[in-house]
CSV table of C-alpha atoms in Angstrom, one decimal:
chain,number,residue,atom,x,y,z
L,410,MET,CA,9.7,7.1,-3.7
L,411,LEU,CA,6.7,8.2,-5.7
L,412,THR,CA,7.0,11.9,-6.3
L,413,SER,CA,5.5,14.6,-8.6
L,414,MET,CA,2.4,12.4,-9.1
L,415,LYS,CA,0.0,13.0,-11.9
L,416,PHE,CA,-3.3,13.1,-10.2
L,417,LYS,CA,-6.2,11.5,-12.1
L,418,LYS,CA,-9.0,13.8,-11.2
L,419,ALA,CA,-9.6,17.4,-10.3
L,420,VAL,CA,-12.6,16.4,-8.1
L,421,PHE,CA,-11.9,14.1,-5.2
L,422,VAL,CA,-11.9,14.3,-1.4
L,423,ILE,CA,-8.9,13.2,0.5
L,424,PHE,CA,-10.7,10.1,1.7
L,425,CYS,CA,-11.8,8.8,-1.8
L,426,PHE,CA,-9.9,5.5,-1.6
L,427,PHE,CA,-10.6,4.9,2.1
L,428,TYR,CA,-14.3,5.9,2.1
L,429,ASN,CA,-17.0,4.8,-0.3
L,430,PHE,CA,-18.1,8.2,-1.4
L,431,VAL,CA,-16.8,11.1,-3.4
L,432,SER,CA,-17.4,14.9,-3.0
L,433,LEU,CA,-16.0,18.0,-4.6
L,434,ALA,CA,-12.6,19.3,-3.8
L,435,ALA,CA,-9.7,21.0,-5.7
L,436,HIS,CA,-6.7,18.9,-6.6
L,437,PRO,CA,-6.5,17.0,-3.3
L,438,HIS,CA,-3.7,14.6,-2.5
L,439,MET,CA,-2.5,12.3,0.3
L,440,PHE,CA,1.0,11.3,1.5
L,441,LEU,CA,1.9,8.2,3.4
L,442,ASN,CA,5.2,6.5,4.4
L,443,SER,CA,5.5,2.7,4.0
L,444,LYS,CA,7.6,0.2,6.0
L,445,LEU,CA,7.6,-3.6,5.3
L,446,GLU,CA,8.5,-6.4,7.7
L,447,PHE,CA,9.1,-9.8,6.2
L,448,PHE,CA,8.6,-13.1,8.1
L,449,TRP,CA,10.1,-16.5,7.2
L,450,GLU,CA,9.1,-19.9,8.4
L,451,GLY,CA,12.1,-22.1,7.9
L,452,SER,CA,13.3,-21.3,4.3
L,453,GLU,CA,9.9,-20.1,3.2
L,454,LEU,CA,8.9,-16.4,3.0
L,455,LYS,CA,5.3,-16.4,4.5
L,456,LYS,CA,4.1,-13.0,5.4
L,457,CYS,CA,4.7,-9.3,5.1
L,458,ARG,CA,3.6,-6.8,7.8
L,459,VAL,CA,2.8,-3.5,6.2
L,460,THR,CA,2.9,-0.2,8.2
L,461,TRP,CA,1.8,3.1,6.8
L,462,ASP,CA,2.3,6.5,8.5
L,463,PHE,CA,-0.1,9.2,7.1
L,464,ASP,CA,0.2,12.9,6.6
L,465,LYS,CA,-1.1,15.2,9.3
L,466,PHE,CA,-4.3,16.1,7.5
L,467,PHE,CA,-5.6,12.6,7.0
L,468,SER,CA,-4.3,11.7,10.4
L,469,SER,CA,-6.2,14.5,12.1
L,470,ASP,CA,-9.5,13.6,10.4
L,471,ILE,CA,-9.4,9.9,11.3
L,472,ILE,CA,-8.2,10.5,14.8
L,473,SER,CA,-10.9,13.1,15.5
L,474,ALA,CA,-13.6,10.9,13.9
L,475,TYR,CA,-12.8,7.6,15.5
L,476,ASP,CA,-11.1,8.1,18.8
L,477,TYR,CA,-14.5,8.4,20.4
L,478,ASP,CA,-13.4,8.7,24.0
L,479,ARG,CA,-10.3,10.9,23.2
L,480,ASP,CA,-8.0,8.7,25.3
L,481,GLY,CA,-5.1,8.7,22.8
L,482,VAL,CA,-5.6,5.1,21.5
L,483,PHE,CA,-8.1,3.2,19.3
L,484,ASN,CA,-9.8,0.5,21.4
L,485,GLU,CA,-11.2,-2.6,19.8
L,486,GLU,CA,-14.5,-0.9,18.9
L,487,GLU,CA,-12.7,2.1,17.5
L,488,ASN,CA,-10.2,0.0,15.6
L,489,TRP,CA,-13.1,-1.8,13.8
L,490,ALA,CA,-14.7,1.5,13.0
L,491,VAL,CA,-11.6,2.7,11.3
L,492,TYR,CA,-11.3,-0.6,9.5
L,493,TYR,CA,-14.8,-0.6,8.1
L,494,ASN,CA,-15.1,3.1,7.4
L,495,ALA,CA,-11.6,4.2,6.5
L,496,PHE,CA,-9.6,1.2,5.3
L,497,ILE,CA,-11.5,-1.8,3.8
L,498,ASN,CA,-12.5,0.1,0.6
L,499,LEU,CA,-8.8,-0.3,-0.4
L,500,LYS,CA,-9.6,-3.9,-1.3
L,501,ASN,CA,-10.8,-2.4,-4.6
L,502,TYR,CA,-7.3,-1.0,-5.1
L,503,TYR,CA,-5.4,-4.2,-4.1
L,504,TYR,CA,-4.4,-2.5,-0.8
L,505,PHE,CA,-1.7,-0.7,-2.9
L,506,PHE,CA,0.4,-3.9,-2.5
L,507,PHE,CA,1.9,-5.7,-5.6
L,508,ILE,CA,3.9,-8.9,-5.8
L,509,ARG,CA,6.0,-10.0,-8.7
L,510,ASP,CA,7.6,-13.5,-9.1
L,511,GLY,CA,9.6,-13.3,-12.3
L,512,LYS,CA,7.0,-12.4,-15.0
L,513,GLU,CA,4.1,-13.3,-12.8
L,514,ARG,CA,2.3,-10.6,-10.8
L,515,PHE,CA,0.0,-11.1,-7.9
L,516,THR,CA,-2.2,-8.9,-5.7
L,517,PRO,CA,-3.6,-9.9,-2.3
L,518,GLU,CA,-7.3,-10.9,-2.2
L,519,GLU,CA,-7.4,-10.1,1.5
L,520,VAL,CA,-5.3,-8.8,4.4
L,521,SER,CA,-5.4,-9.6,8.1
L,522,ASP,CA,-4.5,-8.3,11.6
L,523,PHE,CA,-5.5,-4.7,10.8
L,524,LYS,CA,-4.4,-2.2,13.5
L,525,ALA,CA,-4.9,1.5,13.7
L,526,SER,CA,-2.9,3.6,16.1
L,527,TYR,CA,-1.5,7.1,16.4
L,528,LYS,CA,1.3,9.0,18.1
L,529,ASP,CA,2.1,12.7,18.2
L,530,GLY,CA,-0.8,13.3,15.8
L,531,THR,CA,0.4,10.8,13.1
L,532,LEU,CA,-2.0,8.1,12.2
L,533,ARG,CA,-0.6,4.6,11.5
L,534,TYR,CA,-2.2,1.6,9.8
L,535,SER,CA,-0.6,-1.9,10.1
L,536,PHE,CA,-1.8,-5.0,8.4
L,537,THR,CA,-0.5,-8.4,7.2
L,538,VAL,CA,-0.3,-9.8,3.7
L,539,ASP,CA,0.3,-13.5,3.0
L,540,ILE,CA,3.0,-14.1,0.4
L,541,PRO,CA,2.3,-16.8,-2.2
L,542,GLU,CA,4.8,-19.6,-2.8
L,543,ILE,CA,7.7,-18.1,-4.8
L,544,LYS,CA,9.2,-20.1,-7.6
L,545,GLY,CA,12.5,-18.2,-7.9
L,546,GLU,CA,15.1,-16.9,-5.4
L,547,THR,CA,13.9,-13.3,-5.6
L,548,VAL,CA,10.5,-11.7,-5.0
L,549,ALA,CA,9.7,-8.2,-5.9
L,550,ILE,CA,7.3,-6.2,-3.7
L,551,ALA,CA,6.0,-2.8,-4.7
L,552,VAL,CA,3.7,-0.5,-2.7
L,553,TYR,CA,2.2,2.2,-4.8
L,554,ASP,CA,-1.1,3.8,-5.8
L,555,TYR,CA,-1.6,3.0,-9.5
L,556,THR,CA,-4.3,5.6,-9.8
L,557,PHE,CA,-1.7,8.2,-8.7
L,558,PHE,CA,-3.9,9.9,-6.1
L,559,CYS,CA,-1.7,9.0,-3.1
L,560,ASP,CA,2.0,9.7,-2.9
L,561,ILE,CA,3.6,6.6,-1.2
L,562,ALA,CA,7.2,6.7,-0.1
L,563,TYR,CA,9.3,3.9,1.4
L,564,ASP,CA,10.6,4.8,4.8
L,565,GLU,CA,14.0,6.5,4.5
L,566,GLU,CA,15.6,5.0,7.6
L,567,ASN,CA,14.1,1.5,7.8
L,568,PRO,CA,12.1,0.6,4.8
L,569,VAL,CA,12.6,-3.2,5.3
L,570,VAL,CA,13.0,-5.4,8.3
L,571,PHE,CA,13.6,-9.2,8.1
L,572,TYR,CA,12.7,-11.8,10.7
L,573,TYR,CA,14.3,-15.2,9.9
L,574,ASP,CA,16.4,-18.1,11.0
L,575,GLY,CA,19.9,-17.4,9.9
L,576,ALA,CA,20.7,-21.1,9.7
L,577,LYS,CA,18.0,-21.5,7.0
L,578,VAL,CA,18.1,-18.3,4.9
L,579,LYS,CA,20.3,-15.3,4.3
L,580,PRO,CA,17.9,-12.6,2.9
L,581,GLU,CA,19.0,-9.3,1.5
L,582,TYR,CA,17.2,-6.6,-0.4
L,583,LYS,CA,17.6,-3.6,-2.6
L,584,ILE,CA,15.1,-1.0,-3.9
L,585,ALA,CA,15.1,-0.4,-7.6
L,586,LYS,CA,12.9,1.3,-10.2
L,587,ASN,CA,11.3,-1.4,-12.4
L,588,LYS,CA,12.2,-0.6,-16.0
L,589,ASN,CA,11.3,-4.1,-17.4
L,590,TYR,CA,7.8,-4.4,-15.9
L,591,PRO,CA,6.0,-1.1,-16.2
L,592,VAL,CA,2.5,-0.3,-15.1
L,593,TYR,CA,0.1,1.7,-17.3
L,594,TYR,CA,-2.6,4.0,-16.1
L,595,ASN,CA,-5.5,5.9,-17.6
L,596,PRO,CA,-5.2,9.6,-16.6
L,597,LEU,CA,-8.7,10.2,-17.9
L,598,GLY,CA,-10.4,7.1,-16.4
L,599,ALA,CA,-13.6,7.2,-14.4
L,600,ILE,CA,-13.3,7.9,-10.7
L,601,ASP,CA,-14.5,4.3,-10.0
L,602,ASP,CA,-12.0,2.8,-12.5
L,603,THR,CA,-10.0,0.3,-10.5
L,604,THR,CA,-8.3,-1.4,-13.4
L,605,VAL,CA,-4.6,-2.0,-13.2
L,606,TYR,CA,-3.0,-2.2,-16.7
L,607,TYR,CA,0.1,-4.4,-17.4
L,608,GLU,CA,-0.1,-3.9,-21.2
L,609,TRP,CA,0.0,-0.6,-23.0
L,610,LYS,CA,-3.1,0.6,-24.9
L,611,LYS,CA,-3.9,3.8,-26.6
L,612,GLY,CA,-4.6,6.6,-24.1
L,613,LEU,CA,-2.6,5.0,-21.3
L,614,GLU,CA,0.5,6.5,-19.7
L,615,THR,CA,3.5,4.6,-18.3
L,616,PHE,CA,4.7,4.4,-14.7
L,617,TYR,CA,7.8,2.5,-13.5
L,618,PRO,CA,7.2,1.3,-9.9
L,619,SER,CA,10.0,1.2,-7.3
L,620,GLU,CA,10.3,-2.4,-6.1
L,621,ILE,CA,11.7,-3.9,-3.0
L,622,LEU,CA,13.7,-6.9,-4.4
L,623,VAL,CA,14.1,-9.5,-1.7
L,624,LYS,CA,16.6,-12.2,-2.4
L,625,TYR,CA,16.9,-15.3,-0.2
């Protein structure tokens, strides 16, 4: 769980990553809960379905803005409106999704099957990430905001769900803080700085992401 975040800027709006604009606010922050579903085809891990549940403030704003007919669901038109206006800008931040295969690190170039929904006032985003071919027996997945604007926590009850053929694979997982492969960030970087640092440089601070280590 990412807690007690150091926020990069004193002037942001709560939508800064999701919208393509910035306006003035005082120390804003966003909270979201993350759940991951992994899908195998035979013995190969192919996809990960990511689900985020947002805090009440962001939820309220998106629901009121894009459930045009106030019927309690996002229809196809409304879903696309959420996608284009309050999600796709996250491509500049790698969708907060990071893959590590040994020493190699990857980020998704695109995601698919985006779905926005809500229940009891809580906004939910779901989308699919393709997993590249993994060389080893363990892949590490981390979901975090490396600019430290959003506080992202793994779901406490069911952070990970597997879908697989038990005759082909026997997957298991654990969640552990990564002490060997830290991420570095610039607390004084520009608001449009989307750089993710894997090597320390003067002025950068260190963050150890919590990874979901999937062994199969």
